[in-house]
XYZ file of C-alpha atoms in Angstrom:
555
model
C -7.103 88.667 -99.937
C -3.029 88.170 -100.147
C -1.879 86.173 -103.022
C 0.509 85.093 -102.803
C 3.054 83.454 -106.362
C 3.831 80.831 -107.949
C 6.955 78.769 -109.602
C 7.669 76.743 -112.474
C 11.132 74.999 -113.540
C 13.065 73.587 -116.401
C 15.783 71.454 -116.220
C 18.268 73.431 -114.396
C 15.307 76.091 -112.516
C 12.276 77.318 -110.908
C 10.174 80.077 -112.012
C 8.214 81.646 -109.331
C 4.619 83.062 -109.863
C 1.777 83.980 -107.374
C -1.615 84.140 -108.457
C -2.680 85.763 -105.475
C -2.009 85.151 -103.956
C -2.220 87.445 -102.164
C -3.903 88.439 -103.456
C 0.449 88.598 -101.701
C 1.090 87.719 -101.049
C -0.734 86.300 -102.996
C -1.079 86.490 -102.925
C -2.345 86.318 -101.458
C -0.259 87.020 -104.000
C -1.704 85.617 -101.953
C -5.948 85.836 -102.182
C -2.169 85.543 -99.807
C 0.302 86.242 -98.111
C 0.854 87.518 -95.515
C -1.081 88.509 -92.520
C -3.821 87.979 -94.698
C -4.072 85.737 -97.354
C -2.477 86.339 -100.520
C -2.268 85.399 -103.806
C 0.606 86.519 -103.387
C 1.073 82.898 -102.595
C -1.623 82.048 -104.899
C 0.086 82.880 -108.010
C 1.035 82.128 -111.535
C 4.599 81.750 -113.214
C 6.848 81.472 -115.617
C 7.296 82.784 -118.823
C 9.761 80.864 -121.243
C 8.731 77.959 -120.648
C 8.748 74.663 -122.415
C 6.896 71.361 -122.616
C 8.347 68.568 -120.762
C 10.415 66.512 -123.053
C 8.058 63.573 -123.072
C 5.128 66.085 -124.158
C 7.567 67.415 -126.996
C 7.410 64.266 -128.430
C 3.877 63.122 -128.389
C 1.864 62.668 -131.828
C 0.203 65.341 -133.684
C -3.016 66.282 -131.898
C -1.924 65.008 -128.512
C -2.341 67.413 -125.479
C 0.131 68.125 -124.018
C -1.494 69.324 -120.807
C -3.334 66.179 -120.798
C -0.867 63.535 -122.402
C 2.250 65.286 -120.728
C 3.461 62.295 -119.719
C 3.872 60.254 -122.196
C 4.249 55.991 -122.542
C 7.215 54.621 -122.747
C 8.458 53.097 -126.092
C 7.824 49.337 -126.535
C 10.499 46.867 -124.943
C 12.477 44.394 -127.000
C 10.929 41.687 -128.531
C 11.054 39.119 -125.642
C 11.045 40.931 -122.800
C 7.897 42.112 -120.488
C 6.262 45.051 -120.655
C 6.347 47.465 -117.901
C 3.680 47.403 -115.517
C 1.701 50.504 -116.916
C 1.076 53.570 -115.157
C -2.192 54.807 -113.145
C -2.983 56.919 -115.421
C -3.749 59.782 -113.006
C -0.179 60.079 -111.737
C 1.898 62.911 -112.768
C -1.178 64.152 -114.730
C -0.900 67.948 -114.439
C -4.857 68.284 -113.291
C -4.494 65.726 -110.222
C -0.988 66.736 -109.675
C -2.830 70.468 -108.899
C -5.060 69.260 -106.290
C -2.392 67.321 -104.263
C 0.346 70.718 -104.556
C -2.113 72.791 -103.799
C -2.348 71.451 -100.719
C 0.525 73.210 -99.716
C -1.279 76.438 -100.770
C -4.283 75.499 -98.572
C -2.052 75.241 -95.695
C -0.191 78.484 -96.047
C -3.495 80.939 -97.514
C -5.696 79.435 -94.734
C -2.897 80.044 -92.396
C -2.425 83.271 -93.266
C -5.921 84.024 -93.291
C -7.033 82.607 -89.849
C -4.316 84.656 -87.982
C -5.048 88.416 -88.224
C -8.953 87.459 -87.359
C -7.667 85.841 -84.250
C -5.146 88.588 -83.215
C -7.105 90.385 -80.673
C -8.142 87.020 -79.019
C -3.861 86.096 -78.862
C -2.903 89.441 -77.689
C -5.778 88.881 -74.868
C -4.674 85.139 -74.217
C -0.431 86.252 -74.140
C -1.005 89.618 -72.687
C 0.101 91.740 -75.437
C -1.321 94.593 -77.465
C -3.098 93.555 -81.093
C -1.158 95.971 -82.892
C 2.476 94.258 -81.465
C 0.962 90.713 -82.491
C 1.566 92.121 -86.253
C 5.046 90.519 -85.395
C 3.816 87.143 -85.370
C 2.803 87.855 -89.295
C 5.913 89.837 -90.451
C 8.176 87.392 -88.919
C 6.626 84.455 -90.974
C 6.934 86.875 -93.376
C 10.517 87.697 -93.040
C 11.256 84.063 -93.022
C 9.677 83.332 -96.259
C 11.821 86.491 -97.681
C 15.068 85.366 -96.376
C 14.910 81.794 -96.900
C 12.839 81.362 -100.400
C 16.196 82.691 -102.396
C 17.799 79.242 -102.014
C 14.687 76.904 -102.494
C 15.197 76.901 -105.899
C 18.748 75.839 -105.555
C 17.695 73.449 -102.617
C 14.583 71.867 -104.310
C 17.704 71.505 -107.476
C 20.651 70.114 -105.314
C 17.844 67.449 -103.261
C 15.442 66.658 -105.433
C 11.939 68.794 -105.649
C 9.905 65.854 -104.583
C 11.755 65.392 -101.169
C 12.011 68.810 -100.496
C 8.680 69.232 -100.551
C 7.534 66.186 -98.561
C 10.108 67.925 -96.068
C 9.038 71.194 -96.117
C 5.512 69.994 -95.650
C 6.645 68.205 -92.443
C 8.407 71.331 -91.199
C 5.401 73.243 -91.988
C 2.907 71.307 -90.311
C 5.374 70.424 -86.883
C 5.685 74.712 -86.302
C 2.248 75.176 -86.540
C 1.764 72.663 -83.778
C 4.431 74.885 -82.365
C 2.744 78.125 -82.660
C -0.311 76.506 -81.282
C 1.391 75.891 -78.133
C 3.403 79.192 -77.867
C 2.547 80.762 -74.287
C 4.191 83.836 -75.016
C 4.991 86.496 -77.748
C 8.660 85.463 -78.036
C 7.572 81.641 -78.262
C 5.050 82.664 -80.826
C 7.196 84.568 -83.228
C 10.087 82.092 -83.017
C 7.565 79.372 -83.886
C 6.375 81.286 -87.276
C 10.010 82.099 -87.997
C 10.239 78.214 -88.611
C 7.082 78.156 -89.884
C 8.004 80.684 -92.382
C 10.935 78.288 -93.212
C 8.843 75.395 -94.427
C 6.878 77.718 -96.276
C 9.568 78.854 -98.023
C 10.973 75.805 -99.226
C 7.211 74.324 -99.833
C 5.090 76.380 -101.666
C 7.538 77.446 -104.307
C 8.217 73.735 -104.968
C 5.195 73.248 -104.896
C 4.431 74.961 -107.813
C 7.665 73.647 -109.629
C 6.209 70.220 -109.470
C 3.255 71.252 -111.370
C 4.303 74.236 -113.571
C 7.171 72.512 -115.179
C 5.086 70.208 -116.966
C 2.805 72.620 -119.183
C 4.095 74.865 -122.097
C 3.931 78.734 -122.238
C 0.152 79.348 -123.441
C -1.020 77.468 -120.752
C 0.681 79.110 -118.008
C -2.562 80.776 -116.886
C -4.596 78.168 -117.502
C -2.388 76.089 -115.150
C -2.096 78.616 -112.715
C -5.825 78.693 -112.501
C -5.571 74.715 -111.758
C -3.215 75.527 -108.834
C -4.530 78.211 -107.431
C -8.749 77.557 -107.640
C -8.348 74.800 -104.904
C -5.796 76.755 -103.064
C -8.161 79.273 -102.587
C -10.449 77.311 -100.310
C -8.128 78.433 -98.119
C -9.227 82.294 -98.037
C -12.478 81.143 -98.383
C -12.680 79.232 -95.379
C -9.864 80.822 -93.528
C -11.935 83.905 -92.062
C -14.650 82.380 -91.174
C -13.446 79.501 -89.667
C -10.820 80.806 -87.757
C -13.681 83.463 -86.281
C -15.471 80.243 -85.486
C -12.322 78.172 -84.012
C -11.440 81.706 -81.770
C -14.640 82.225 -80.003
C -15.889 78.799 -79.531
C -12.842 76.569 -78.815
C -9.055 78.510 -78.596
C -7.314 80.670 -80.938
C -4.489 77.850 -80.674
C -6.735 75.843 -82.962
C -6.060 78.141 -85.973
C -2.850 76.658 -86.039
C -3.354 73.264 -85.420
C -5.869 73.369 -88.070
C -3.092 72.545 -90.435
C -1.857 69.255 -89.140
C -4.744 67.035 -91.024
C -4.388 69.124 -93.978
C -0.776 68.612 -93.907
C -0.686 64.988 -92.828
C -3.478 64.182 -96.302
C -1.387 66.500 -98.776
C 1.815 64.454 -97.794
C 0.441 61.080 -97.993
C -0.804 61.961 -101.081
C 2.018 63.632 -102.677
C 4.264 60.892 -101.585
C 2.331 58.123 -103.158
C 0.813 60.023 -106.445
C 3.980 62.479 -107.148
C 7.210 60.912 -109.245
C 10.465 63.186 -108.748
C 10.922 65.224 -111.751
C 14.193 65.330 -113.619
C 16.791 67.933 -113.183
C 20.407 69.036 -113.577
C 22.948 69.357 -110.465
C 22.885 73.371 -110.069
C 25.641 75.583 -109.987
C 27.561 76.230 -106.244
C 25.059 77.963 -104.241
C 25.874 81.596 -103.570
C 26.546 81.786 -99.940
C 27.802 84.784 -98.957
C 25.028 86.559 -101.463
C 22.561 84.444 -99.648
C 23.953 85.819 -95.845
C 23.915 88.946 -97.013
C 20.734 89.433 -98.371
C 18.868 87.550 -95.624
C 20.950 89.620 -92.872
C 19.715 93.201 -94.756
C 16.063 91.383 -95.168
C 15.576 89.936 -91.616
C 17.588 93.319 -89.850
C 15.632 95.685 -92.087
C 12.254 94.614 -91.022
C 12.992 94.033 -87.422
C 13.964 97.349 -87.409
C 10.679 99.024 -89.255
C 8.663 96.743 -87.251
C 10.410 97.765 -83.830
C 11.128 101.559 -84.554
C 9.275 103.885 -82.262
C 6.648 101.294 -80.717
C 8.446 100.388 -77.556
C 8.576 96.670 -78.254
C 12.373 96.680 -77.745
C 15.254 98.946 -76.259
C 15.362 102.705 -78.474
C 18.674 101.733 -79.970
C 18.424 98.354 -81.369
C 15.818 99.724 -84.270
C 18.091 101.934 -85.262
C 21.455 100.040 -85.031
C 19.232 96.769 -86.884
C 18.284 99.729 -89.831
C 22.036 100.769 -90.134
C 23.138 97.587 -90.284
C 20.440 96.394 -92.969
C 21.125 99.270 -95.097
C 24.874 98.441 -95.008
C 24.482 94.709 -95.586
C 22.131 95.573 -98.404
C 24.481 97.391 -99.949
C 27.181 94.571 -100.289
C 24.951 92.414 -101.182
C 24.457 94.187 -104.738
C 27.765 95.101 -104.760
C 28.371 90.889 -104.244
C 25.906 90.279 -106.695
C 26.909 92.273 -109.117
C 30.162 90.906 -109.556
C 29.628 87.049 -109.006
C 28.737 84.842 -112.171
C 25.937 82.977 -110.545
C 24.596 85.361 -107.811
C 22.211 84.476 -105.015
C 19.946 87.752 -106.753
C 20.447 87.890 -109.703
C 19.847 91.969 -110.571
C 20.686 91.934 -114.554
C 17.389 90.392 -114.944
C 15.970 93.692 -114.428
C 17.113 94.632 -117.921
C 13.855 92.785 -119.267
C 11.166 95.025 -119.852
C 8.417 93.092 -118.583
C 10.155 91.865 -115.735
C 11.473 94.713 -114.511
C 7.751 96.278 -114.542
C 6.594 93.527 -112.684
C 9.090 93.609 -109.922
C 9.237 97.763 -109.227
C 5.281 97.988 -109.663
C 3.996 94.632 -108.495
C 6.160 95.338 -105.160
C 4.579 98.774 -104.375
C 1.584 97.278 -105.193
C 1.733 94.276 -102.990
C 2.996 96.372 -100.379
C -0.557 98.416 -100.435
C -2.473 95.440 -100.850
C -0.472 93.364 -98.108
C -1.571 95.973 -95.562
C -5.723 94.750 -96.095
C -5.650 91.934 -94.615
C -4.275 92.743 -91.688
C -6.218 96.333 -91.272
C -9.423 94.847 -92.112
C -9.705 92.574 -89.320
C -9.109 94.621 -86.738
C -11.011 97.712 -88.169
C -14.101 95.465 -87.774
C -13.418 94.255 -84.427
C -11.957 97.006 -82.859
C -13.745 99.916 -84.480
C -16.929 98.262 -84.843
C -17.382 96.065 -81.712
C -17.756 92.938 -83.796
C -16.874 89.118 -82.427
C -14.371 87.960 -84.151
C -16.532 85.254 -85.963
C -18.811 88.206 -87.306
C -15.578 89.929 -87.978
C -14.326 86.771 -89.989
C -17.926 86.274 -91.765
C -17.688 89.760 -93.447
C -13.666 89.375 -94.333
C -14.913 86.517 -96.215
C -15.755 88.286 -98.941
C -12.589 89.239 -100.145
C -11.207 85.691 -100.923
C -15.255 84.951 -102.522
C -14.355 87.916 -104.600
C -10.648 86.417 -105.778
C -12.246 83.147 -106.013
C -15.078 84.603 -108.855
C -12.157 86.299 -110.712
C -9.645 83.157 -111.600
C -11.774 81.808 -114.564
C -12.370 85.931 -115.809
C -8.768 86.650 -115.926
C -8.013 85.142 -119.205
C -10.738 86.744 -121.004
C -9.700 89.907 -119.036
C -6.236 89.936 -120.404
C -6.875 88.964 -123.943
C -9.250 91.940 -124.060
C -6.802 94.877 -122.350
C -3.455 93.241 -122.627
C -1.246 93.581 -119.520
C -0.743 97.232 -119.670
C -4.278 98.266 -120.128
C -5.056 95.255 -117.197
C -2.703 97.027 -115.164
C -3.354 100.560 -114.685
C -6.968 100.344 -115.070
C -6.885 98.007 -112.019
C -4.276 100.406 -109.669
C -6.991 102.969 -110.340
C -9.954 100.360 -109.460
C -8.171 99.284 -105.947
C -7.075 102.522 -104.843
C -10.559 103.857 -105.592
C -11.422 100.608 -103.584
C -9.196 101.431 -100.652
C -10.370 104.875 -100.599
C -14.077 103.984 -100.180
C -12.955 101.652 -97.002
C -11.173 104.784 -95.387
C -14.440 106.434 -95.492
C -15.484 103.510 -93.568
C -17.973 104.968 -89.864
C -19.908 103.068 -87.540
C -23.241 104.029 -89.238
C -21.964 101.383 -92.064
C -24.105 98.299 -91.981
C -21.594 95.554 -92.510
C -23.172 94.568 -95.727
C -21.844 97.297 -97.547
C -18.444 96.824 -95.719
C -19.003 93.035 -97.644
C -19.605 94.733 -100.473
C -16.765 96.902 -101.003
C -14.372 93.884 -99.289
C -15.949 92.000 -102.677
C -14.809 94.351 -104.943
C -11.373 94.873 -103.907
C -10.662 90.537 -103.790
C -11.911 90.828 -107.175
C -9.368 93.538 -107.992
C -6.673 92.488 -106.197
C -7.043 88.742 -107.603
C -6.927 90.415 -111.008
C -3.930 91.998 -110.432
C -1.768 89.259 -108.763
C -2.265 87.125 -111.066
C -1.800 89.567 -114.291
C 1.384 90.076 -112.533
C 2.403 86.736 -111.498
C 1.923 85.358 -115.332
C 3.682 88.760 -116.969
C 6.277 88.550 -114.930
C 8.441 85.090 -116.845
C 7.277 85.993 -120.060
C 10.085 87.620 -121.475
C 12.775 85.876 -119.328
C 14.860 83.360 -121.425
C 14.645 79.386 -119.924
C 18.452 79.328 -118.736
C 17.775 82.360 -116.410
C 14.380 81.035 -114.638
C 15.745 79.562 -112.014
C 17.176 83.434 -110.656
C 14.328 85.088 -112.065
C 12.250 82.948 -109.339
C 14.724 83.921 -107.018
C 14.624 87.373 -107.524
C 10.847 87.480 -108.128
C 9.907 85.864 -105.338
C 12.039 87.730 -102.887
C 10.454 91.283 -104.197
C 6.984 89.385 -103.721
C 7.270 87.959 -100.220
C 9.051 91.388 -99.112
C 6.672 93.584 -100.327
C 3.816 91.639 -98.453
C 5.888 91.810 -95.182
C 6.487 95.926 -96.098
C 2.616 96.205 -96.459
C 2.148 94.750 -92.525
C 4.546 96.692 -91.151
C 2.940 99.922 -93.350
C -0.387 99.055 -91.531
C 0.631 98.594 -88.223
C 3.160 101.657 -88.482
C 0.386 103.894 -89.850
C -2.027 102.709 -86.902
C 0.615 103.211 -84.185
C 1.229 106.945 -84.853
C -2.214 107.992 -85.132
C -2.739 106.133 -81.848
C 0.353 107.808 -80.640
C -0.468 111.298 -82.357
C -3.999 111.179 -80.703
C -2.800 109.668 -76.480
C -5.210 106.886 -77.400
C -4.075 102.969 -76.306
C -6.613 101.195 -79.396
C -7.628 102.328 -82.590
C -10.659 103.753 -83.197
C -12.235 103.735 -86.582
C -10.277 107.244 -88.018
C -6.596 105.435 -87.313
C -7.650 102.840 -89.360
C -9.278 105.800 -91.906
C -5.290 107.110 -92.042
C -4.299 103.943 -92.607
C -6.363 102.940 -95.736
C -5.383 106.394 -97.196
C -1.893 105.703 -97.035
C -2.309 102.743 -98.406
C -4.446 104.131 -101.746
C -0.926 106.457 -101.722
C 1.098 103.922 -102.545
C -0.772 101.687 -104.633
C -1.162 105.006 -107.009
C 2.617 105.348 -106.917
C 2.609 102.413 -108.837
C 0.338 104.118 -111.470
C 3.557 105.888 -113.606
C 5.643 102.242 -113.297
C 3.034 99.989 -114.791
C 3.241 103.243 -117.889
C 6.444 101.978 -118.501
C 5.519 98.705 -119.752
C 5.441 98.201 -123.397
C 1.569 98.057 -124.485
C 2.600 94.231 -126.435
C 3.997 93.130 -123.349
C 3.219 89.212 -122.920
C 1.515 89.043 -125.848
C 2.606 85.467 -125.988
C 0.730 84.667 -122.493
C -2.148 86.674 -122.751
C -3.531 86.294 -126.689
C -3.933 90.243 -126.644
C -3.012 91.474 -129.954
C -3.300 95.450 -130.772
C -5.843 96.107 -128.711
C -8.227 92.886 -130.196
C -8.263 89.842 -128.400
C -6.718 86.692 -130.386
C -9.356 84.466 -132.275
C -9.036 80.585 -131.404
């Protein structure tokens, strides 16, 4: 599913990274991110990277995933020795299962909601396809506002922010549960999407900082295995919470999750150290989010009657125009809210042009999935969220293979092999009739979480590896803009493509061959991708992934 990515931080930064995520999203990138869950969320981080100091220091032999923190030195004759340490605080392992609660929260979120959209558009008299707004405007929120959390989590400390952003998180989705209209609902996510900006990349900080470059996938895998309980249990369960109880309950599903994961983190979580950051870019910040937030109201609005004919295409002007002073802004101020010159690094660059059009394919699955089984097939939405199941059991199966994956093909060969693999994948589910017996619609669903999980977190890793440690902190920014975006791009894809062979054919619901067109589109633009990932340089992250030449590095 979505993965959805992921963040790490020296002393002055974050470096984002989804594992997916998805996979954005990541995502769920992440399994994800967006309507559906991503690993895109889910993801995996930054490249130059160091140890903490304390784990810099440490004796010959120590660990310093293990023995990252470090004990003190011995106090002056005379005086009392500090009260020691439990020694699972701050360890990087436990540290992983309290931060990823915040990933639980968000992929199951993410995950719950497009198997309960024909049950909301019922209950708030509204049609499924215009309750796509309630995931792109989460979406959008995460886009516009996850630029400054790197400066915020810097400026206030990442340990409050988070505790914060958890609180914010978990109040909205009380919120949502409660919304009694479409307006009410989307408003709700946009805050939603708020705390999740701030929380998830911080998140991540407060684990990824700690660990040194070759283990950036092994820590990713720490974050993102329990994380991914959350795709796991998300379609199911929120089939489960729709027909038996309310579709309000996929919502307030979060609140014990959130109220454990910030008791925890508040007790078992120190505040890491870091410098003041630079003045925060403001008028790159209202720039960008103005072109983000006015370019996807506008693709989500255009042609589908949802608002007055002009306001589409005034909100697209107006994006375009705002977009285009905002690189102009960047471009010419020293510490920009995006910071474009980082597209200068190969590896980066790669994973920012390709990863997006590849997000944006994969974002769409999640939400077309779903519905395709419900509304093409008949199916309740528990039987609906039974067989999307198997994409997150599929992302779940691939975490521990993608280090022996990447050591054995490198990032390039990882890569395109796997564009070809999910677009062959995506293919197979536009062939998709009602003479399918869901198991083989499991089956394929399987396959592509296994792909996609592969390639969010390939991506999510690659992307810091080349980046230099005084530029992380903008790298996350930039990354994780691109990452979030492309997610939103791939709803709004899906529900476009839907809407104009509904409109093309005078029908009011999709049948099974709108949802056909839609998955062939998609497989179009994840190929697109194909001659980008060529232009990645076949030793790319050699440092991350042990691949050397084609052989895989000995131990």
């Amino acid at each position: 599913m979505a993965e959805s990515g992921g963040q790490n931080e020296d002393r002055r930064g974050a470096a984002a990274v989804a594992a997916g995520a998805g996979t954005s999203g990541g995502a769920p990138d992440s399994a994800a991110t967006t309507g559906g869950p991503g690993e895109a969320g889910a993801g995996a981080n930054a490249g130059a990277l160091t140890a903490p100091a304390a784990a810099a220091e440490a004796p010959a032999g120590a660990d310093p995933l293990t023995d990252a923190v470090t004990a003190p030195p011995a106090p002056p004759a005379g005086t009392a020795a500090p009260a020691a340490r439990p020694r699972w605080r701050d360890d990087p392992r436990f540290t992983a299962a309290i931060v990823a609660s915040a990933l639980l929260m968000q992929n199951l979120d993410s995950s719950v909601i497009a198997t309960a959209l024909p049950a909301m558009a019922r209950d708030l008299g509204s049609e499924p396809l215009h309750l796509s707004a309630a995931i792109t405007s989460y979406l959008v929120a995460l886009t516009v506002f996850v630029p400054v959390s790197g400066w915020v989590a810097d400026r206030y400390g990442a340990k409050r922010v988070f505790l914060w952003a958890i609180g914010v998180f978990v109040a909205s989705s009380v919120a949502c549960g409660l919304a009694t209209g479409l307006f009410s609902l989307v408003a709700a996510r946009v805050v939603q999407g708020m705390g999740g900006a701030m929380m998830v990349p911080v998140a991540r900080l407060l684990l990824l900082r700690r660990v040194s470059r070759e283990e950036i996938v092994r820590a990713t895998t720490w974050l993102t295995m329990p994380a991914l309980l959350g795709p796991i249990m998300g379609p199911p369960l929120g089939g489960f919470l729709t027909d038996a109880v309310s579709w309000r309950w996929v919502f307030w599903i979060n609140l014990p999750i959130g109220l454990v994961g910030l008791l925890l983190a508040w007790t078992f979580i120190t505040s890491p150290e870091q410098a003041r950051p630079p003045r925060l870019d403001v008028p790159g910040i209202v720039l960008t989010g103005v072109s983000l937030a006015l370019l996807m109201f506008g693709f989500e609005t255009l042609g589908r009657g949802l608002v007055p004919s002009p306001w589409p295409l005034l909100a697209l002007l107006v994006g375009v125009v705002s977009g285009v002073l905002a690189v102009w802004h960047c471009l010419r101020t020293r510490h920009p809210a995006i910071d474009l010159s980082l597209m200068r690094i190969p590896a980066f660059a790669v994973t920012i042009t390709a990863g997006t059009l590849f997000r944006c394919g994969a974002g769409a699955i999640p939400f077309l999935v779903p519905l395709a089984i419900q509304l093409g097939f008949g199916a309740s939405a528990s039987v609906s969220g039974s067989i999307t199941l198997a994409s997150a059991l599929g992302a779940f199966a691939m975490k521990p293979l993608v280090g022996p994956t990447l050591r054995r093909l490198g990032y390039r060969g990882t890569l395109l092999w796997n564009t070809v693999l999910q677009s062959g994948l995506v293919l197979l589910l536009a062939l998709l009739t009602t003479a399918w017996p869901l198991w083989a619609v499991f089956i394929v669903l399987l396959l592509n979480g296994t792909s996609r999980s592969l390639h969010f977190t390939s991506l999510n890793s690659l992307a810091y590896s080349e980046v230099p440690q005084e530029r992380l902190s903008a790298a996350t920014s930039l990354y994780s803009t691109a990452q979030q975006l492309s997610m939103a791009l791939g709803v709004v894809l899906g529900s476009s493509v839907l809407s104009v062979s509904v409109a093309l054919h005078s029908r009011e619901e999709p049948i099974l061959g709108d949802f056909s067109a839609a998955f062939v589109v998609v497989a179009l633009v994840l190929l697109v991708s194909l001659p980008l990932c060529l232009r990645l340089p076949s030793n790319a992250g050699q440092a991350v992934s042990g691949h050397r030449g084609g052989r895989a590095r000995t131990a």
